[in-house]
JSON list of C-alpha atoms in Angstrom, two decimals:
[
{"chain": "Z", "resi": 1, "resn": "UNK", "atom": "CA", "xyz": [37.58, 39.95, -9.04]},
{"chain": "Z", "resi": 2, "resn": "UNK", "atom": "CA", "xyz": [38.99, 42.01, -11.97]},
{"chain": "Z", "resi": 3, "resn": "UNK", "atom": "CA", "xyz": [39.14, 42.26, -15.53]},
{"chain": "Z", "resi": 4, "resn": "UNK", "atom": "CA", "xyz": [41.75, 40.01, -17.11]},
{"chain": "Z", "resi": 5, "resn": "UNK", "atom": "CA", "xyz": [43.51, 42.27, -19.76]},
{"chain": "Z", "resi": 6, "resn": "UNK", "atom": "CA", "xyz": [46.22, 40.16, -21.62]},
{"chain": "Z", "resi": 7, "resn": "UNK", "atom": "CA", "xyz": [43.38, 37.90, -24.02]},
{"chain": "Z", "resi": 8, "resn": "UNK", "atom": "CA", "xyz": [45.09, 34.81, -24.20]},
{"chain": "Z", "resi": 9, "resn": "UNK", "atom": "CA", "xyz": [45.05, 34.20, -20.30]},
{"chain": "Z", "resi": 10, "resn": "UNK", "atom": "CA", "xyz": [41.52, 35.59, -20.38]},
{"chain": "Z", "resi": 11, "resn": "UNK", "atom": "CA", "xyz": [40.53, 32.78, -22.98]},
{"chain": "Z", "resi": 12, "resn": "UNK", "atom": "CA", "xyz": [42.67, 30.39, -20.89]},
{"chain": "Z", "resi": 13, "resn": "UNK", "atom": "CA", "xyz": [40.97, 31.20, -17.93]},
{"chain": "Z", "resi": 14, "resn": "UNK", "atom": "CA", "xyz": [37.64, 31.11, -19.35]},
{"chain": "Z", "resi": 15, "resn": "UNK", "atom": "CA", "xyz": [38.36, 27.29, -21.05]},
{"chain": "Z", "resi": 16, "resn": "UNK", "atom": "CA", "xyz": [39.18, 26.51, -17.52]},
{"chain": "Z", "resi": 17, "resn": "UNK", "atom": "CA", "xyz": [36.09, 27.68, -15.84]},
{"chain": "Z", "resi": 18, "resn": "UNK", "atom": "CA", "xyz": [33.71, 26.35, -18.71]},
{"chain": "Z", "resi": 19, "resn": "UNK", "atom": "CA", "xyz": [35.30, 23.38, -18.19]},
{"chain": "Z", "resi": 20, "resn": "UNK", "atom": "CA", "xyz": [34.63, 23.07, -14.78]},
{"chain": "Z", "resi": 21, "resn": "UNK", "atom": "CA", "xyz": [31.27, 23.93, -15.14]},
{"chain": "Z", "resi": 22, "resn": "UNK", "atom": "CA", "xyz": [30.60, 21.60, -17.58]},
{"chain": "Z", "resi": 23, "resn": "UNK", "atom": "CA", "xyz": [32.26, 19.28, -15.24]},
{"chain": "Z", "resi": 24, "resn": "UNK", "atom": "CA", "xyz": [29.53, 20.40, -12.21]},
{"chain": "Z", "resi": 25, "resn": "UNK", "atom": "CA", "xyz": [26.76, 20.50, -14.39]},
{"chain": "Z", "resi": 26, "resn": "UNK", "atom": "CA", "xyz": [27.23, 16.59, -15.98]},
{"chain": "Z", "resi": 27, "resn": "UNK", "atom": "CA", "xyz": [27.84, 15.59, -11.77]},
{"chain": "Z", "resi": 28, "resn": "UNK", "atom": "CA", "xyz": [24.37, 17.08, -11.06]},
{"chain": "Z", "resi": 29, "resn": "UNK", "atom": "CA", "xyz": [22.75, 15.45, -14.04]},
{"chain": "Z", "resi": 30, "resn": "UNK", "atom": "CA", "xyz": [23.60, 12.00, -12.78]},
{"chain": "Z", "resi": 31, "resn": "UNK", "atom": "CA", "xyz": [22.92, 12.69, -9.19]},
{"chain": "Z", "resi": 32, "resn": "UNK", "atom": "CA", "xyz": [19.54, 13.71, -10.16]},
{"chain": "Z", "resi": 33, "resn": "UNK", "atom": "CA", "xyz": [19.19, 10.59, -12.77]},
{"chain": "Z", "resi": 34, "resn": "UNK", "atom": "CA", "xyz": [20.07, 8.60, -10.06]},
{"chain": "Z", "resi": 35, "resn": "UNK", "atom": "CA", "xyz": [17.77, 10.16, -7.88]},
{"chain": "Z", "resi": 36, "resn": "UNK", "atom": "CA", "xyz": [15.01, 9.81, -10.61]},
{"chain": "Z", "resi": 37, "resn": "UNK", "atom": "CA", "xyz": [15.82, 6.74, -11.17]},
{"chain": "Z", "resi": 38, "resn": "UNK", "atom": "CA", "xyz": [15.60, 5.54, -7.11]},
{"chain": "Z", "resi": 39, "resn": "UNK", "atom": "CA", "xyz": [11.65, 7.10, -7.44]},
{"chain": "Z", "resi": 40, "resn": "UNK", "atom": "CA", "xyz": [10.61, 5.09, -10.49]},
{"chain": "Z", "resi": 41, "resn": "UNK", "atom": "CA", "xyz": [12.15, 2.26, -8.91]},
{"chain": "Z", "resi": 42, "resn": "UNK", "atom": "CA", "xyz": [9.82, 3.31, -5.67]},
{"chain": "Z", "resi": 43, "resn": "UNK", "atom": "CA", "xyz": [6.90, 4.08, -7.16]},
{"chain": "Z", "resi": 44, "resn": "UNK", "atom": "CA", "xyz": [7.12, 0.45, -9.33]},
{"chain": "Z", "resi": 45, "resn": "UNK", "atom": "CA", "xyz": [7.80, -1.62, -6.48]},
{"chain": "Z", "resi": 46, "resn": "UNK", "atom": "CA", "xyz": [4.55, 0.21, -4.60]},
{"chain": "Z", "resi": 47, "resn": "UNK", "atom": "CA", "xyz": [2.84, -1.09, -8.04]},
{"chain": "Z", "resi": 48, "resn": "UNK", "atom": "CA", "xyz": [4.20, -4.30, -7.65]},
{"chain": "Z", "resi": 49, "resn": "UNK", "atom": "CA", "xyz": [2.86, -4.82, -4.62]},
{"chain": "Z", "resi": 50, "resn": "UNK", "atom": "CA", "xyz": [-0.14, -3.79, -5.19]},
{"chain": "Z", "resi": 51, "resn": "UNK", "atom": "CA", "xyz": [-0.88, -5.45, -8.11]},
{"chain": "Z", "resi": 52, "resn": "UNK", "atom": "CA", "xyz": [-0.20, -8.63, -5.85]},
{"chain": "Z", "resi": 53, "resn": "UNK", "atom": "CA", "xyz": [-2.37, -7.56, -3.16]},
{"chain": "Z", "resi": 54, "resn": "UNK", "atom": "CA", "xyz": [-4.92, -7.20, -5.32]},
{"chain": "Z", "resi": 55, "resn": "UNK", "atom": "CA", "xyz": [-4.52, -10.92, -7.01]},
{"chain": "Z", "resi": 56, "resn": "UNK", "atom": "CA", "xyz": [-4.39, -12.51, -3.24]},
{"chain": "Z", "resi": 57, "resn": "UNK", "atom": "CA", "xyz": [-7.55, -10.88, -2.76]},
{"chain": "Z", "resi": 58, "resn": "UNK", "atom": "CA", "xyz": [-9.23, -11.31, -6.43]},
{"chain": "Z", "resi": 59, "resn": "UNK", "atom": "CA", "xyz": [-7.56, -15.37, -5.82]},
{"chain": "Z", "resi": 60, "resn": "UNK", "atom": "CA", "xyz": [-9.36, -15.34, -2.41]},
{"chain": "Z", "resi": 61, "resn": "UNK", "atom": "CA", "xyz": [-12.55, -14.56, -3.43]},
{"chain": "Z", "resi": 62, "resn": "UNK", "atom": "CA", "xyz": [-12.34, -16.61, -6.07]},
{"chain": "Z", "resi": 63, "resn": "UNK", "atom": "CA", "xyz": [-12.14, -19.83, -4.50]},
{"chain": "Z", "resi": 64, "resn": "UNK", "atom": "CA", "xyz": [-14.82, -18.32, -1.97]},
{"chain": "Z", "resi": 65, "resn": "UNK", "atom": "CA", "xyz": [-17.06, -18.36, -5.12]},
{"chain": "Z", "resi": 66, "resn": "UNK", "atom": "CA", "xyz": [-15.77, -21.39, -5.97]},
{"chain": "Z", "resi": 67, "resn": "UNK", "atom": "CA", "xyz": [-16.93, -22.86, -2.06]},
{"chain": "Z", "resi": 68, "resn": "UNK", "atom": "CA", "xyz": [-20.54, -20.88, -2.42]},
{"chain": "Z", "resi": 69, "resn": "UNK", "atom": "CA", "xyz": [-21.40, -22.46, -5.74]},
{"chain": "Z", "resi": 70, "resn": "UNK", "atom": "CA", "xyz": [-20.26, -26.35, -4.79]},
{"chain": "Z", "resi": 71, "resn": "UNK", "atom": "CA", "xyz": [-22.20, -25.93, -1.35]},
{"chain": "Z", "resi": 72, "resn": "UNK", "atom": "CA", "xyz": [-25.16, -24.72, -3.92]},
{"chain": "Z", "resi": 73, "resn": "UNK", "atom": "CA", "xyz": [-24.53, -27.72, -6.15]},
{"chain": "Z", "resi": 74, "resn": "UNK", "atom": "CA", "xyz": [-24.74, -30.21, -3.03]},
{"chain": "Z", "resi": 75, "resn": "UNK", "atom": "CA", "xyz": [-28.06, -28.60, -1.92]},
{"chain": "Z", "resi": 76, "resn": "UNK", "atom": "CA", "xyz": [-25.89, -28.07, 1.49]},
{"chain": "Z", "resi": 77, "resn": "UNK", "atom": "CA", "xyz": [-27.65, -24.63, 3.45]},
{"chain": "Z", "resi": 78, "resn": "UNK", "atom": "CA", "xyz": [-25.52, -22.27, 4.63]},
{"chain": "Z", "resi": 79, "resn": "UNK", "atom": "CA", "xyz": [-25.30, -21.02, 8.38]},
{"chain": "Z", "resi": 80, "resn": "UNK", "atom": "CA", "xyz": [-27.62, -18.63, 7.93]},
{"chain": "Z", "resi": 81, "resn": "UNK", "atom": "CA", "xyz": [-30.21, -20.29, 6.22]},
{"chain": "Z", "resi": 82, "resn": "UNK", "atom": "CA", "xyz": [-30.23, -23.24, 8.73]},
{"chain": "Z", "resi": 83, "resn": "UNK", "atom": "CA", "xyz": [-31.03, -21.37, 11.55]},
{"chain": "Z", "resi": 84, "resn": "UNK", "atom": "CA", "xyz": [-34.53, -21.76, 11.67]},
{"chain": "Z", "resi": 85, "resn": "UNK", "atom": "CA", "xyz": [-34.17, -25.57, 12.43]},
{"chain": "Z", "resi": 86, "resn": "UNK", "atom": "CA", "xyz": [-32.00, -24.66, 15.36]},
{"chain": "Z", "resi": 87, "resn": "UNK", "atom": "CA", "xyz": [-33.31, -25.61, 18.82]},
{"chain": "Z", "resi": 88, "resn": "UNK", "atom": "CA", "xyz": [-33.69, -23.54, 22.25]},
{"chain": "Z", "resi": 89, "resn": "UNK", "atom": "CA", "xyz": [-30.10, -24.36, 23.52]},
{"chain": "Z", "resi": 90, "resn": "UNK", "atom": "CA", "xyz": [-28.48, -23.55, 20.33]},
{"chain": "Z", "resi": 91, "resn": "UNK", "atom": "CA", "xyz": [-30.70, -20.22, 19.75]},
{"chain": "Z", "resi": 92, "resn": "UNK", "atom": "CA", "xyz": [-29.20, -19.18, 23.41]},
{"chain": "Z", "resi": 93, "resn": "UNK", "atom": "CA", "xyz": [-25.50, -20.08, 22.42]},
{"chain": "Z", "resi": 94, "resn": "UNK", "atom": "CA", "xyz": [-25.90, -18.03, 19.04]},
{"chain": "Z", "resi": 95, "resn": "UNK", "atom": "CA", "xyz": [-27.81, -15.11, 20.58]},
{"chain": "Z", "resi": 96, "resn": "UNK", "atom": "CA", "xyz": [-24.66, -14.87, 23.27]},
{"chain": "Z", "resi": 97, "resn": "UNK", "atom": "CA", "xyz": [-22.42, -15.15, 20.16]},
{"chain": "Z", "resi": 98, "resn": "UNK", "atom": "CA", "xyz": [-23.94, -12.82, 18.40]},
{"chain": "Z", "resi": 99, "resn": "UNK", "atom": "CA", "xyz": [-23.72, -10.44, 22.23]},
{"chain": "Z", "resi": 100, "resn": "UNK", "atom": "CA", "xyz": [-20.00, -11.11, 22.37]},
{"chain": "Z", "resi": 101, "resn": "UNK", "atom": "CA", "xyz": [-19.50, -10.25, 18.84]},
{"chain": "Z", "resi": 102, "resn": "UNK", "atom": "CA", "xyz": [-21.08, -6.43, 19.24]},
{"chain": "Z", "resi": 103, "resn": "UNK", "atom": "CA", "xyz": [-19.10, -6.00, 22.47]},
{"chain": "Z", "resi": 104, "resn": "UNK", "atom": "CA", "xyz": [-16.12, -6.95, 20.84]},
{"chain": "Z", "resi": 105, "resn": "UNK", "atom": "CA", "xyz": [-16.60, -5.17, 17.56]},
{"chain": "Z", "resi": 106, "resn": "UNK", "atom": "CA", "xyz": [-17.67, -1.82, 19.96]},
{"chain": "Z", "resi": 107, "resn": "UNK", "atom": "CA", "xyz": [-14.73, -2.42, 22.08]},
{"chain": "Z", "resi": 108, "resn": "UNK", "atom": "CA", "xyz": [-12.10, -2.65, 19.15]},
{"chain": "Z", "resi": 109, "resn": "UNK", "atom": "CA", "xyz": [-13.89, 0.08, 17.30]},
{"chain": "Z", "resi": 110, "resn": "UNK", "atom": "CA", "xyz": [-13.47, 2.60, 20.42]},
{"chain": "Z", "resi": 111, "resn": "UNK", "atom": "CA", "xyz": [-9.72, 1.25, 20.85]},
{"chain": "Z", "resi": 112, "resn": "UNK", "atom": "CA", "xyz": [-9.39, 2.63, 17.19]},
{"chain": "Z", "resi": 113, "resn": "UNK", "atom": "CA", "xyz": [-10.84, 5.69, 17.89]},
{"chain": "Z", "resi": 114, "resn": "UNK", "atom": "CA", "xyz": [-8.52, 6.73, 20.39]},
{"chain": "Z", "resi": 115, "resn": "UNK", "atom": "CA", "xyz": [-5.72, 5.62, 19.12]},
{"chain": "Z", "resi": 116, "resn": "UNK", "atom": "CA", "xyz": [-6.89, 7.76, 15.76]},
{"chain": "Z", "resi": 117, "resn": "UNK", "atom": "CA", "xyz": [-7.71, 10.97, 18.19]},
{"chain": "Z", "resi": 118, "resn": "UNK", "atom": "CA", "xyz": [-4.27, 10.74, 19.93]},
{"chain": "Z", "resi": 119, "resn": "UNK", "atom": "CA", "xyz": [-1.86, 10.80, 17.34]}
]
């Protein structure tokens, strides 16, 4: 590249190339806007959804409350609470319940933890 001597097709030149760079420049802006724009819009919807996760779960327990306290009203007992009135049959069937339940949480728990160690 070399000087351009004659000044009027130097400052013609130069228009031409600051144009074009102004040009470049205002494409990159709105690429990167748009790009902006694309992770706001990301990041909100993640909030979004969220924020509705959280109100399923806050509604949930809610109407669990809701349950608890009208089973308190009625004077009904919960499971727990009963189970001293339970008989010899029904102690067995609960205790083997109560078996199945630990194997099953142990089994799904080791299941977990291999899956966790292998990837």
């Amino acid at each position: 590249m070399s000087k351009i001597e004659n000044e009027v097709n130097r400052s013609v030149t130069f228009c031409k190339r600051r144009s074009t760079l102004y040009k470049k420049a205002s494409e990159l802006l709105n690429d990167s806007t748009h790009l902006v724009a694309a992770h706001v819009r990301q990041k909100v919807n993640a909030l979004n959804n969220k924020s509705e996760e959280i109100a399923c779960i806050e509604e949930a327990t809610s109407a669990q409350a809701h349950k608890l306290d009208k089973m308190k009203e009625n004077g009904q007992k919960r499971w727990w609470e009963s189970i001293e009135t339970f008989n010899a049959d029904e102690v067995a069937k609960f205790e083997s319940w109560l078996i199945f339940a630990d194997f099953s949480m142990k089994y799904h728990l080791k299941r977990l933890e291999n899956k966790a160690s292998s990837s």
